[in-house]
Coordinates of N, CA and C in Angstrom, one line a residue:
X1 N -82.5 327.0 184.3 CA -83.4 327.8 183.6 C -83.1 328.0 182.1
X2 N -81.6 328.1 181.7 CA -81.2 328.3 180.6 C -81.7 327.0 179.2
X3 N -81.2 325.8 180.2 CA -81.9 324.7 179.8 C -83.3 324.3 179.4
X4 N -83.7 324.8 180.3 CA -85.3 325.0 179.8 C -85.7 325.6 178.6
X5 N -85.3 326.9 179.0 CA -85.5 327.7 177.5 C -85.1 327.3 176.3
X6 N -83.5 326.4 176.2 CA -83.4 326.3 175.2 C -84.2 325.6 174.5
X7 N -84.7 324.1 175.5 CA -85.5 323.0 174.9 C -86.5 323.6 174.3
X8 N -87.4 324.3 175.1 CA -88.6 325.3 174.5 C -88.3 325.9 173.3
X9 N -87.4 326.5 173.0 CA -87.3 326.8 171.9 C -86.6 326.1 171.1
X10 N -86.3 325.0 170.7 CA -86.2 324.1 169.9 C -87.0 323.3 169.1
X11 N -88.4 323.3 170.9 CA -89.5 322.5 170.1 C -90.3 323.2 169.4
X12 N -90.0 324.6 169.8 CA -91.2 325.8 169.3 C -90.9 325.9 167.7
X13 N -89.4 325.8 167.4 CA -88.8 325.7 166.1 C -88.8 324.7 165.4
X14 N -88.7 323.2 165.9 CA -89.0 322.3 165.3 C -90.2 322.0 165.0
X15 N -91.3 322.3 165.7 CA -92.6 321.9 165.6 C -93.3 323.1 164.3
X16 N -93.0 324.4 164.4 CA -93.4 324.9 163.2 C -92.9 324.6 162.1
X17 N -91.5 324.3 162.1 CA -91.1 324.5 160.8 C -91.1 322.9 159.9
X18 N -91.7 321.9 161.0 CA -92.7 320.7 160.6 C -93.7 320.7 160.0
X19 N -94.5 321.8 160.7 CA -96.1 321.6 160.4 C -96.0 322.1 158.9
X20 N -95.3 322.7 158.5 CA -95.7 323.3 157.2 C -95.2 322.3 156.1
X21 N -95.0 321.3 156.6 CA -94.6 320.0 155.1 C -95.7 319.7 155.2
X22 N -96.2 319.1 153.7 CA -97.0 318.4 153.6 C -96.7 316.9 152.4
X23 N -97.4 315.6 153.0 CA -97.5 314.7 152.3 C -98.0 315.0 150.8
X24 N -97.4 314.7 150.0 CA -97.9 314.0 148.8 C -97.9 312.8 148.5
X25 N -99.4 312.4 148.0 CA -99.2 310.8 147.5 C -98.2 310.5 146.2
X26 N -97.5 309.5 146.4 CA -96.7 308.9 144.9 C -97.2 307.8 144.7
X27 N -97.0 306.8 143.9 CA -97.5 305.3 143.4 C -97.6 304.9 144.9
X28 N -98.6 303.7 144.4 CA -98.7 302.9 145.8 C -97.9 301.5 145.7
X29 N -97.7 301.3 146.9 CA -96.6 300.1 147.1 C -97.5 298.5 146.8
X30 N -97.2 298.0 145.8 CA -98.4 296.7 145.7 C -98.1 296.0 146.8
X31 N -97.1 295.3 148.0 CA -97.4 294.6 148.4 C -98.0 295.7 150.1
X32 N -99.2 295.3 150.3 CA -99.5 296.3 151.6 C -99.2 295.7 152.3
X33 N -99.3 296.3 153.6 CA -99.1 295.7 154.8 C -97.8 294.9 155.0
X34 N -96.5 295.3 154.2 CA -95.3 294.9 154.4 C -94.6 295.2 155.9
X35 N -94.3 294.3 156.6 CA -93.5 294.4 157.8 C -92.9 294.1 158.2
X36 N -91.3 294.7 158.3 CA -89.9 293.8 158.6 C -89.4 293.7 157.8
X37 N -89.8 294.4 156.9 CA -88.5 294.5 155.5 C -87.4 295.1 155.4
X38 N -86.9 295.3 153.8 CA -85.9 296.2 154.1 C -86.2 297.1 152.8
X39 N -85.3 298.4 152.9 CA -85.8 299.6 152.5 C -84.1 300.0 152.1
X40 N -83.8 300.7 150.7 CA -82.6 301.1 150.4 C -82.3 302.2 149.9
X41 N -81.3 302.8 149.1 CA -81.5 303.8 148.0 C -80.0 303.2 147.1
X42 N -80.4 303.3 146.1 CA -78.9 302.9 145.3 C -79.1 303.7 143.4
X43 N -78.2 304.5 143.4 CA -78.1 305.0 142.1 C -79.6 306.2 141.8
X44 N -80.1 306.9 142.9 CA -81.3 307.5 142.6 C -82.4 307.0 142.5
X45 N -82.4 305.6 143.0 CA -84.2 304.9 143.2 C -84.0 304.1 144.2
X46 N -85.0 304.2 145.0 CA -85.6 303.2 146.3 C -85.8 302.0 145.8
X47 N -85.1 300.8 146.7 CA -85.2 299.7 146.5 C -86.0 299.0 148.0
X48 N -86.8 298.4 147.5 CA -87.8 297.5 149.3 C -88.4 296.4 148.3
X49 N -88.8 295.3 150.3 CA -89.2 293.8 149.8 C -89.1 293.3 150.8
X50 N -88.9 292.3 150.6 CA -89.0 291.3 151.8 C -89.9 291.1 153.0
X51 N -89.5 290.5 154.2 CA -90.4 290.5 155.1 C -91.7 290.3 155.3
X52 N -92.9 290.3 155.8 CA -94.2 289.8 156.0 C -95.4 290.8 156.0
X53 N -96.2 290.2 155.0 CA -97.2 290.9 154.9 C -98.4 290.4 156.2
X54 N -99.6 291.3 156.0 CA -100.1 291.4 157.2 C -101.5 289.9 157.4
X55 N -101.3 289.5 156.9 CA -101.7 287.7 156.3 C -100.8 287.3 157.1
X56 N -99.9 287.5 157.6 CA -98.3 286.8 158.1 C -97.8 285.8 156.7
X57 N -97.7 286.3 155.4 CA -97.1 285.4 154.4 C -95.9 286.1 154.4
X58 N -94.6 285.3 154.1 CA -93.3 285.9 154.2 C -93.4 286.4 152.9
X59 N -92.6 287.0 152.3 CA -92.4 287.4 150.4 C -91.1 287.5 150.5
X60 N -90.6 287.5 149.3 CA -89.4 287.5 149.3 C -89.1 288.4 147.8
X61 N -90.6 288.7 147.4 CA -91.2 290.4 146.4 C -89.6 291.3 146.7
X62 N -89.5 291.7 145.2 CA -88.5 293.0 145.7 C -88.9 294.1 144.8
X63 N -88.8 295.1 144.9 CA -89.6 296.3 144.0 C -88.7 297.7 144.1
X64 N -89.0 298.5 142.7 CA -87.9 299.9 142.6 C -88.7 300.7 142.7
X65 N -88.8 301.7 143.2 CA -89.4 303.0 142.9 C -88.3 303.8 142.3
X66 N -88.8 304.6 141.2 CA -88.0 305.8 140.6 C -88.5 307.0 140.0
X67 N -88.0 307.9 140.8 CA -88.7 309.1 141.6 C -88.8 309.8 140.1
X68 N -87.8 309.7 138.8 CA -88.1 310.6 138.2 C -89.9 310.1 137.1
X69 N -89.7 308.9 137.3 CA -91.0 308.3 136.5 C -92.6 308.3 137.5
X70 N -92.1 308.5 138.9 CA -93.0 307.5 139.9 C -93.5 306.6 139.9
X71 N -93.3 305.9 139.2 CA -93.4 304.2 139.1 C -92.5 303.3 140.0
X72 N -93.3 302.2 140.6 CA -93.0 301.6 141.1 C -92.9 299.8 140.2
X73 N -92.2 299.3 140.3 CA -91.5 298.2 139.1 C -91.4 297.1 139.9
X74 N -91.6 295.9 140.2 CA -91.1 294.3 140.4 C -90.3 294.2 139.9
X75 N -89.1 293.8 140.5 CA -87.7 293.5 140.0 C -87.7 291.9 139.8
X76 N -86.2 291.4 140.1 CA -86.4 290.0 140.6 C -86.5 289.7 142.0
X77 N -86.9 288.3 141.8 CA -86.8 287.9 143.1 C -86.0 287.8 144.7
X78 N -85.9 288.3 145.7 CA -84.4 287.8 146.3 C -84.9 286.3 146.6
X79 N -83.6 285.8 146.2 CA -83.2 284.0 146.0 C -83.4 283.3 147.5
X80 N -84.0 282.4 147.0 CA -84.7 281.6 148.8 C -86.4 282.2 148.2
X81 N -86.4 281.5 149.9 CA -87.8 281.9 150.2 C -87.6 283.2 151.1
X82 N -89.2 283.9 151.6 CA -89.1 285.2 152.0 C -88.6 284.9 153.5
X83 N -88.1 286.3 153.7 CA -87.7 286.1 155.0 C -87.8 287.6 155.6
X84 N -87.6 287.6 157.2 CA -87.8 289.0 157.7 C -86.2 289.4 158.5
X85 N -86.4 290.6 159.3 CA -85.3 291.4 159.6 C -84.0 290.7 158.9
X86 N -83.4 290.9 158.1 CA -82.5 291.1 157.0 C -81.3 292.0 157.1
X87 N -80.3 291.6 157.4 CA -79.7 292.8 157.6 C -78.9 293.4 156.1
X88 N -78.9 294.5 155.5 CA -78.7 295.1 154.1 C -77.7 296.6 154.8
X89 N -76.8 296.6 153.5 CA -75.7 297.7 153.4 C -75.2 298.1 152.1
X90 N -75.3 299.6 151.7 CA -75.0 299.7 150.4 C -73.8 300.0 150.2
X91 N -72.7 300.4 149.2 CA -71.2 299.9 149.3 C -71.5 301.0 147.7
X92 N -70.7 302.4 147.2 CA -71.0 302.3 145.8 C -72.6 302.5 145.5
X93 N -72.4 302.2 144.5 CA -73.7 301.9 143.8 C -74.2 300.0 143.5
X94 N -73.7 299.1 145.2 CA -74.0 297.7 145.2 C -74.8 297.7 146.5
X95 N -75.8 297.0 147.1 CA -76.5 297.1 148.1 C -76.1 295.1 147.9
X96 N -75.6 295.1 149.3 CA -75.8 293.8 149.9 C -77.1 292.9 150.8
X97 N -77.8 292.3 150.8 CA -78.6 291.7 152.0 C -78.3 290.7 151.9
X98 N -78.7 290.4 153.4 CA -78.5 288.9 153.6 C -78.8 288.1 155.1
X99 N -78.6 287.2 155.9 CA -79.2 286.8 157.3 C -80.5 287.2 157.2
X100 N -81.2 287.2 158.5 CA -82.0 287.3 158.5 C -82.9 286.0 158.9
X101 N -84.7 285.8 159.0 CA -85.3 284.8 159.6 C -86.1 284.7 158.5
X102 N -86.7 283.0 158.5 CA -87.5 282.7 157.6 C -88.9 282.2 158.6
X103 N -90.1 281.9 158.0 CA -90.9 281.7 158.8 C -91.1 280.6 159.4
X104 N -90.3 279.6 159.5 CA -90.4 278.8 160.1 C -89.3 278.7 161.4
X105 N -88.7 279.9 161.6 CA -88.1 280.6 162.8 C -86.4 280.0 162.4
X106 N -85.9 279.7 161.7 CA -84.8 279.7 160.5 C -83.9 280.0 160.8
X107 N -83.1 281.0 161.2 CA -82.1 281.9 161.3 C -81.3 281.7 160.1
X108 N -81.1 282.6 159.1 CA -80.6 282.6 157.9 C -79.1 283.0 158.1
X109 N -78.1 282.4 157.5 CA -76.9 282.6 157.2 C -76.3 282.8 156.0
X110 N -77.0 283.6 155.0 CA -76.6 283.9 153.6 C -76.0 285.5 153.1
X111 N -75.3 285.0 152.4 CA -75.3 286.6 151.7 C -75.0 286.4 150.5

């Protein structure tokens, strides 16, 4: 019974003190329908790209957001062609990616 209660009141606590955030829009992401990418943070801006848009085209697009401008920016390219699930790790202020599949079912071995 104790068990019970607690969960109940966990969710009673989580669930309000949820409802009261609210979304704001910021820039929009130009490539839509991105799926399978990868998503980072390094030095105070979000770094994303890669993976397949909903066309099924791979990209291999990389882009910054930076929260103090809200702009979102095209960087360079990541080198190759696009590819999906990618595995990425940031180290510092260095973000590695690399492996990962290309569309023609590939299995990537790069970094």
């Amino acid at each position: 019974m104790k068990t019970l209660t607690n969960i109940l009141l966990l969710l009673l606590f989580s669930t309000s003190s949820f409802a009261q955030l609210e979304w704001e829009s910021k820039a929009s992401i130009p490539d839509y329908g991105l799926s399978q990418g990868i998503g980072f943070g390094v030095g105070g801006k979000a770094f994303f790209g890669l993976g397949h848009q909903s066309d099924n085209t791979y990209t291999n697009n990389m882009w910054k957001y930076d929260p103090d401008t809200e702009m979102v920016t095209k960087i360079s390219s990541y080198p190759g062609s696009g590819s999906v699930g990618c595995i990425f790790f940031v180290i510092g202020n260095k973000a590695y990616v690399g492996m990962g599949q290309s569309k023609t079912n590939y299995r990537l071995r790069d970094w």
